[in-house]
Coordinates of N, CA and C in Angstrom, one line a residue:
X1 N 126.0 71.0 75.5 CA 126.9 70.3 74.7 C 126.4 69.1 74.0
X2 N 126.9 69.0 72.6 CA 126.3 68.0 71.9 C 126.8 66.5 72.2
X3 N 126.4 65.8 71.5 CA 126.9 64.3 71.7 C 128.2 64.1 71.0
X4 N 129.1 63.2 71.4 CA 130.4 63.0 70.8 C 130.2 62.4 69.5
X5 N 131.1 62.6 68.6 CA 131.1 62.1 67.2 C 132.3 61.4 67.0
X6 N 132.4 60.3 66.3 CA 133.5 59.7 66.0 C 133.6 59.4 64.5
X7 N 134.8 59.6 64.0 CA 134.9 59.3 62.5 C 135.8 58.3 62.3
X8 N 135.5 57.3 61.4 CA 136.4 56.2 61.3 C 136.6 56.1 59.8
X9 N 137.8 56.2 59.4 CA 138.2 56.1 57.9 C 138.5 54.8 57.6
X10 N 137.9 54.2 56.6 CA 138.3 52.8 56.1 C 137.5 52.7 54.7
X11 N 138.3 51.7 54.0 CA 137.7 51.4 52.7 C 136.4 50.5 52.8
X12 N 136.3 49.8 53.8 CA 135.2 48.9 54.1 C 134.3 49.5 55.3
X13 N 134.0 50.8 55.1 CA 133.1 51.5 56.2 C 131.8 50.8 56.5
X14 N 131.1 50.3 55.5 CA 129.8 49.7 55.6 C 130.0 48.6 56.4
X15 N 131.0 47.7 56.4 CA 131.2 46.5 57.2 C 131.7 46.7 58.7
X16 N 132.1 47.9 58.9 CA 132.7 48.1 60.2 C 131.7 48.4 61.4
X17 N 130.5 48.7 61.2 CA 129.5 49.2 62.0 C 129.7 48.5 63.4
X18 N 129.4 47.1 63.3 CA 129.4 46.4 64.5 C 130.8 46.4 65.2
X19 N 131.7 46.5 64.5 CA 133.1 46.5 65.2 C 133.3 47.8 66.0
X20 N 132.8 48.9 65.3 CA 133.0 50.3 66.0 C 131.9 50.3 67.1
X21 N 130.9 49.9 67.1 CA 130.0 49.8 68.1 C 130.4 49.1 69.4
X22 N 131.0 47.8 69.1 CA 131.7 47.1 70.2 C 132.7 47.8 70.7
X23 N 133.6 48.5 70.1 CA 134.9 49.3 70.5 C 134.4 50.4 71.5
X24 N 133.3 51.1 71.0 CA 132.9 52.1 71.7 C 132.3 51.7 73.2
X25 N 131.5 50.5 73.1 CA 131.1 49.9 74.3 C 132.3 49.6 75.2
X26 N 133.2 49.0 74.7 CA 134.4 48.6 75.5 C 135.1 49.9 76.2
X27 N 135.2 50.9 75.4 CA 136.0 52.1 76.0 C 135.1 53.0 76.7
X28 N 133.9 53.2 76.4 CA 132.9 54.1 77.2 C 131.6 53.3 77.2
X29 N 131.4 52.4 78.1 CA 130.1 51.8 78.1 C 128.9 52.6 78.4
X30 N 129.0 53.7 79.1 CA 127.9 54.6 79.1 C 127.5 55.5 78.0
X31 N 128.4 55.6 77.0 CA 128.2 56.4 75.7 C 127.2 55.7 74.9
X32 N 126.2 56.4 74.4 CA 125.2 55.9 73.5 C 125.7 55.9 72.1
X33 N 125.3 54.9 71.3 CA 125.7 54.8 69.9 C 124.4 54.7 69.3
X34 N 123.9 55.8 68.7 CA 122.5 55.7 68.2 C 122.4 56.2 66.6
X35 N 123.6 56.6 66.1 CA 123.5 56.9 64.7 C 124.8 56.5 64.0
X36 N 124.8 55.9 62.9 CA 126.0 55.5 62.2 C 125.8 55.7 60.8
X37 N 126.6 56.4 60.2 CA 126.5 56.8 58.8 C 127.8 56.6 58.1
X38 N 127.7 56.3 56.8 CA 128.9 56.2 56.0 C 129.0 57.6 55.3
X39 N 130.1 58.0 54.8 CA 130.3 59.1 54.1 C 129.5 59.1 52.8
X40 N 129.3 58.0 52.2 CA 128.6 57.8 50.9 C 127.1 58.1 51.3
X41 N 126.7 57.6 52.5 CA 125.2 57.9 52.7 C 125.1 59.5 53.0
X42 N 125.9 60.1 53.7 CA 125.8 61.6 53.9 C 125.9 62.5 52.8
X43 N 126.8 61.8 51.8 CA 126.9 62.6 50.6 C 125.8 62.6 49.7
X44 N 125.1 61.4 49.6 CA 123.8 61.0 49.0 C 122.8 62.0 49.6
X45 N 122.8 62.0 50.8 CA 121.5 62.6 51.6 C 121.7 64.2 51.4
X46 N 123.0 64.8 51.3 CA 123.1 66.2 51.1 C 122.7 66.5 49.6
X47 N 122.7 65.6 48.7 CA 122.4 65.8 47.3 C 120.8 65.6 47.1
X48 N 120.1 65.3 48.0 CA 118.7 65.0 47.7 C 117.9 66.3 47.2
X49 N 118.1 67.4 47.9 CA 117.4 68.6 47.6 C 117.8 69.1 46.2
X50 N 119.0 69.0 45.8 CA 119.6 69.2 44.6 C 119.1 68.5 43.5
X51 N 119.0 67.1 43.8 CA 118.3 66.1 42.9 C 117.0 66.3 42.5
X52 N 116.2 66.7 43.6 CA 114.9 67.0 43.3 C 114.6 68.2 42.5
X53 N 115.4 69.3 42.8 CA 115.3 70.4 42.0 C 115.7 70.3 40.5
X54 N 116.8 69.4 40.4 CA 117.1 69.1 38.9 C 116.1 68.3 38.3
X55 N 115.5 67.3 39.0 CA 114.4 66.6 38.4 C 113.2 67.5 37.9
X56 N 112.9 68.3 38.9 CA 111.8 69.4 38.7 C 112.0 70.1 37.4
X57 N 113.3 70.7 37.4 CA 113.6 71.5 36.1 C 113.5 70.7 34.9
X58 N 113.9 69.4 35.0 CA 114.0 68.6 33.7 C 112.6 68.3 33.3
X59 N 111.7 68.0 34.4 CA 110.2 67.8 33.9 C 109.7 69.1 33.3
X60 N 109.9 70.1 33.9 CA 109.4 71.5 33.4 C 110.0 71.9 32.0
X61 N 111.2 71.5 31.9 CA 111.8 71.9 30.5 C 111.3 70.9 29.5
X62 N 111.1 69.7 29.8 CA 110.6 68.8 28.7 C 109.1 69.1 28.4
X63 N 108.2 69.5 29.4 CA 107.0 70.0 29.1 C 107.1 71.3 28.2
X64 N 108.0 72.2 28.6 CA 108.1 73.4 27.7 C 108.4 73.0 26.3
X65 N 109.4 72.1 26.1 CA 109.7 71.8 24.8 C 108.6 71.1 24.1
X66 N 107.7 70.3 24.6 CA 106.5 69.6 24.1 C 105.6 70.6 23.9
X67 N 105.2 71.5 24.6 CA 104.3 72.6 24.4 C 104.8 73.5 23.2
X68 N 106.1 73.8 23.2 CA 106.5 74.6 22.1 C 106.5 73.9 20.8
X69 N 106.6 72.6 20.8 CA 106.6 71.9 19.6 C 105.1 71.8 19.0
X70 N 104.2 71.6 19.9 CA 102.9 71.7 19.6 C 102.3 72.9 19.2
X71 N 102.7 74.0 19.8 CA 102.4 75.3 19.5 C 103.0 75.6 18.0
X72 N 104.2 75.2 17.8 CA 104.8 75.6 16.5 C 103.9 74.9 15.4
X73 N 103.7 73.6 15.6 CA 103.0 72.8 14.7 C 101.6 73.4 14.5
X74 N 100.9 73.8 15.5 CA 99.5 74.4 15.4 C 99.7 75.6 14.6
X75 N 100.5 76.6 14.8 CA 100.7 77.8 14.1 C 101.0 77.4 12.7
X76 N 101.9 76.6 12.5 CA 102.2 76.3 11.0 C 101.1 75.7 10.2
X77 N 100.4 74.7 10.9 CA 99.1 74.2 10.4 C 98.2 75.2 10.0
X78 N 97.9 76.3 10.9 CA 97.0 77.3 10.5 C 97.4 78.1 9.4
X79 N 98.8 78.5 9.4 CA 99.3 79.3 8.4 C 99.0 78.5 6.9
X80 N 99.3 77.2 7.0 CA 99.2 76.5 5.8 C 97.7 76.5 5.3
X81 N 96.8 76.3 6.3 CA 95.4 76.3 5.9 C 94.9 77.7 5.5
X82 N 95.4 78.8 6.0 CA 95.1 80.1 5.6 C 95.7 80.4 4.2
X83 N 96.9 79.7 3.8 CA 97.6 79.9 2.6 C 97.2 79.0 1.5
X84 N 96.2 78.2 1.9 CA 96.0 77.1 0.8 C 95.8 77.7 -0.6
X85 N 95.1 78.8 -0.8 CA 94.9 79.3 -2.1 C 96.1 79.8 -2.7
X86 N 96.9 80.5 -1.9 CA 98.3 80.8 -2.3 C 99.2 79.7 -2.8
X87 N 99.1 78.7 -2.0 CA 100.0 77.5 -2.3 C 99.4 76.9 -3.5
X88 N 98.1 76.7 -3.8 CA 97.6 76.3 -5.0 C 98.0 77.0 -6.1
X89 N 97.9 78.3 -6.1 CA 98.5 79.1 -7.2 C 99.8 78.9 -7.5
X90 N 100.8 78.8 -6.5 CA 102.2 78.5 -6.6 C 102.3 77.1 -7.3
X91 N 101.5 76.2 -6.9 CA 101.7 74.8 -7.5 C 101.0 74.8 -9.0
X92 N 100.0 75.6 -9.2 CA 99.4 75.8 -10.7 C 100.5 76.3 -11.6
X93 N 101.3 77.3 -11.0 CA 102.3 78.1 -11.8 C 103.5 77.2 -11.9
X94 N 103.6 76.0 -11.3 CA 104.7 75.2 -11.6 C 105.7 75.0 -10.3
X95 N 105.2 75.4 -9.2 CA 106.1 75.1 -8.0 C 106.2 73.7 -7.7
X96 N 107.3 73.1 -7.4 CA 107.2 71.6 -7.1 C 106.7 71.3 -5.6
X97 N 106.5 70.2 -5.3 CA 106.2 69.8 -4.1 C 107.2 70.2 -3.1
X98 N 108.4 69.8 -3.5 CA 109.6 69.9 -2.6 C 109.7 71.4 -2.4
X99 N 109.7 72.4 -3.3 CA 109.7 73.7 -3.0 C 108.7 74.2 -2.0
X100 N 107.5 73.9 -2.2 CA 106.4 74.2 -1.3 C 106.7 73.7 0.2
X101 N 107.2 72.5 0.3 CA 107.5 71.9 1.5 C 108.7 72.7 2.1
X102 N 109.8 73.0 1.2 CA 110.8 73.7 1.8 C 110.4 75.2 2.2
X103 N 109.5 75.7 1.6 CA 109.0 77.1 2.0 C 108.4 77.2 3.4
X104 N 107.6 76.0 3.6 CA 106.8 76.0 4.9 C 108.0 75.6 6.1
X105 N 108.8 74.6 5.8 CA 109.7 74.4 6.8 C 110.7 75.5 7.1
X106 N 110.9 76.2 6.0 CA 111.8 77.4 6.2 C 111.2 78.5 7.1
X107 N 109.9 78.6 6.9 CA 109.1 79.6 7.9 C 109.3 79.2 9.2
X108 N 109.0 77.8 9.4 CA 109.1 77.3 10.7 C 110.5 77.5 11.4
X109 N 111.5 77.1 10.6 CA 113.0 77.2 11.1 C 113.2 78.7 11.3
X110 N 112.7 79.6 10.5 CA 113.0 81.0 10.8 C 112.4 81.6 12.2
X111 N 111.2 81.0 12.5 CA 110.5 81.3 13.8 C 111.4 80.8 14.9
X112 N 111.8 79.5 14.7 CA 112.6 78.9 15.7 C 114.0 79.6 15.8
X113 N 114.6 80.0 14.8 CA 115.8 80.8 14.9 C 115.7 82.0 15.8
X114 N 114.7 82.7 15.5 CA 114.4 84.0 16.4 C 114.2 83.5 17.8
X115 N 113.5 82.5 18.1 CA 113.3 82.0 19.4 C 114.5 81.7 20.1
X116 N 115.4 80.9 19.4 CA 116.7 80.4 19.9 C 117.5 81.6 20.1
X117 N 117.6 82.7 19.3 CA 118.4 83.8 19.6 C 117.8 84.6 20.9
X118 N 116.6 84.8 21.1 CA 115.9 85.4 22.2 C 116.4 84.4 23.5
X119 N 116.2 83.1 23.3 CA 116.4 82.2 24.4 C 117.9 82.3 24.9
X120 N 118.9 82.3 23.9 CA 120.3 82.4 24.2 C 120.6 83.6 25.1
X121 N 120.1 84.7 24.6 CA 120.2 86.0 25.4 C 119.6 85.8 26.8
X122 N 118.4 85.4 26.9 CA 117.8 85.3 28.3 C 118.5 84.2 29.1
X123 N 119.1 83.2 28.4 CA 119.8 82.2 29.3 C 121.1 82.7 29.8
X124 N 121.8 83.4 28.8 CA 123.1 84.1 29.2 C 122.7 85.1 30.4
X125 N 121.8 85.8 30.4 CA 121.4 86.8 31.4 C 121.1 86.0 32.8
X126 N 120.5 84.9 32.7 CA 120.1 84.1 33.9 C 121.1 83.3 34.5
X127 N 122.3 83.1 33.8 CA 123.3 82.1 34.3 C 123.8 82.3 35.7
X128 N 123.7 83.6 36.1 CA 124.2 83.9 37.6 C 123.1 83.2 38.5
X129 N 121.8 83.3 38.3 CA 121.0 82.8 39.1 C 121.0 81.2 39.3
X130 N 121.2 80.7 38.0 CA 121.3 79.2 38.0 C 122.6 78.5 38.1
X131 N 123.6 79.2 38.3 CA 125.0 78.7 38.4 C 125.2 77.9 39.7
X132 N 124.3 78.3 40.8 CA 124.5 77.5 42.0 C 123.9 76.1 41.9
X133 N 123.1 75.8 41.0 CA 122.4 74.6 40.8 C 123.2 73.6 39.9
X134 N 124.3 74.2 39.4 CA 125.1 73.3 38.3 C 126.3 72.7 39.1
X135 N 126.6 71.3 38.8 CA 127.7 70.6 39.4 C 128.6 70.4 38.3
X136 N 129.7 70.7 38.4 CA 130.9 70.5 37.5 C 130.6 70.8 36.1
X137 N 129.7 71.9 35.8 CA 129.4 72.4 34.5 C 129.5 73.9 34.7
X138 N 130.1 74.6 33.8 CA 130.3 76.1 34.0 C 128.8 76.6 33.5
X139 N 128.4 77.7 34.1 CA 127.0 78.3 33.8 C 126.8 78.7 32.4
X140 N 127.8 79.3 31.7 CA 127.8 79.6 30.3 C 128.5 78.7 29.3
X141 N 128.2 77.5 29.5 CA 129.1 76.4 28.8 C 128.7 76.6 27.3
X142 N 129.5 76.8 26.4 CA 129.3 77.0 25.0 C 128.7 75.8 24.3
X143 N 129.3 74.6 24.9 CA 128.9 73.2 24.3 C 127.4 73.1 24.8
X144 N 126.9 73.3 25.9 CA 125.5 73.2 26.3 C 124.7 74.1 25.5
X145 N 125.0 75.4 25.2 CA 124.3 76.3 24.4 C 124.1 75.9 23.1
X146 N 125.3 75.4 22.4 CA 125.2 74.9 21.1 C 124.3 73.7 20.9
X147 N 124.5 72.7 22.0 CA 123.6 71.6 21.9 C 122.2 71.9 22.0
X148 N 121.8 72.8 22.9 CA 120.3 73.2 23.0 C 119.9 73.8 21.8
X149 N 120.6 74.7 21.3 CA 120.2 75.4 20.1 C 120.0 74.4 18.9
X150 N 120.9 73.5 18.7 CA 120.6 72.4 17.8 C 119.4 71.6 18.0
X151 N 119.2 71.3 19.3 CA 118.1 70.5 19.6 C 116.8 71.3 19.1
X152 N 116.8 72.5 19.7 CA 115.5 73.4 19.2 C 115.4 73.5 17.8
X153 N 116.5 73.8 17.0 CA 116.2 73.8 15.6 C 115.8 72.5 15.0
X154 N 116.3 71.4 15.6 CA 115.8 70.1 15.1 C 114.4 69.8 15.4
X155 N 113.8 70.3 16.6 CA 112.5 70.2 17.2 C 111.7 71.0 16.1
X156 N 112.0 72.1 15.8 CA 111.3 73.1 15.0 C 111.1 72.5 13.5
X157 N 112.3 72.0 13.1 CA 112.2 71.4 11.7 C 111.3 70.2 11.7
X158 N 111.3 69.3 12.7 CA 110.4 68.3 12.8 C 108.8 68.7 12.9
X159 N 108.7 69.7 13.8 CA 107.3 70.4 14.0 C 106.8 70.9 12.5
X160 N 107.7 71.4 11.7 CA 107.3 72.0 10.5 C 107.0 71.0 9.5
X161 N 107.6 69.9 9.7 CA 107.5 68.9 8.6 C 106.1 68.4 8.1
X162 N 105.3 68.1 9.2 CA 103.9 67.7 8.9 C 103.0 68.7 8.1
X163 N 103.1 70.1 8.6 CA 102.3 71.1 7.9 C 103.0 71.2 6.4
X164 N 104.2 71.1 6.3 CA 105.0 71.2 5.0 C 104.4 70.0 4.3
X165 N 104.4 68.9 4.6 CA 103.9 67.7 3.8 C 102.5 68.0 3.3
X166 N 101.7 68.5 4.3 CA 100.3 68.8 4.0 C 100.2 70.0 2.8
X167 N 101.0 71.0 3.0 CA 101.0 72.0 2.0 C 101.6 71.5 0.7
X168 N 102.3 70.5 0.7 CA 103.0 70.1 -0.7 C 102.0 69.2 -1.4
X169 N 101.0 68.7 -0.6 CA 99.9 67.8 -1.2 C 98.6 68.7 -1.7
X170 N 98.6 69.9 -1.6 CA 97.5 70.7 -2.0 C 97.2 70.6 -3.4
X171 N 96.0 70.2 -3.7 CA 95.6 70.2 -5.1 C 95.3 71.6 -5.7
X172 N 96.1 71.9 -6.7 CA 95.9 73.4 -7.1 C 94.3 73.7 -7.8
X173 N 93.8 72.6 -8.5 CA 92.4 72.9 -8.9 C 91.4 73.0 -7.7
X174 N 91.6 72.2 -6.8 CA 90.6 72.1 -5.6 C 90.8 73.4 -4.8
X175 N 92.0 73.9 -4.7 CA 92.2 75.2 -3.8 C 91.8 76.4 -4.5
X176 N 91.8 76.5 -5.8 CA 91.3 77.5 -6.6 C 89.9 77.5 -6.9
X177 N 89.3 76.2 -6.9 CA 87.9 76.1 -7.0 C 87.1 76.5 -5.7
X178 N 87.8 76.4 -4.6 CA 87.1 76.5 -3.3 C 86.7 78.1 -3.1
X179 N 87.3 79.0 -3.8 CA 86.9 80.4 -3.6 C 86.3 80.9 -4.9

């Protein structure tokens, strides 16, 4: 048989520990009082594992976003470098720097749109698995899906900006002379 447990409900639970201990000694001097917890402490303790899981998922998600951004930037930089001659011809034929920049950013955003579409489908498929980790949020929240899609598109546009700026500064004569 386990030890007896006493529950005291009060708005000043943290201040009652000494009074409760004295009352138990008075009523049952042989009864040990060795653990005293407030409900706030017990609730916090029960959330530790979930908090750690959430923190771990947040760190991994942040790293995935960073790696994806770096990867998209790298791929677009490579594409711009490989298409340097084509971009030079376009600019020699009258393409504006704005049009060239928009072309590169557009390519990056199209790649991100495809990734977002695949990600939304995968996320909807995995909501049952992750539903147990969510607190006061529905697993397939349209607001969360829209916010993450918008964030990914913004990150993709930002990652595309630097290669687009580099592409718009291509000197047509230099790129044509290079080959």
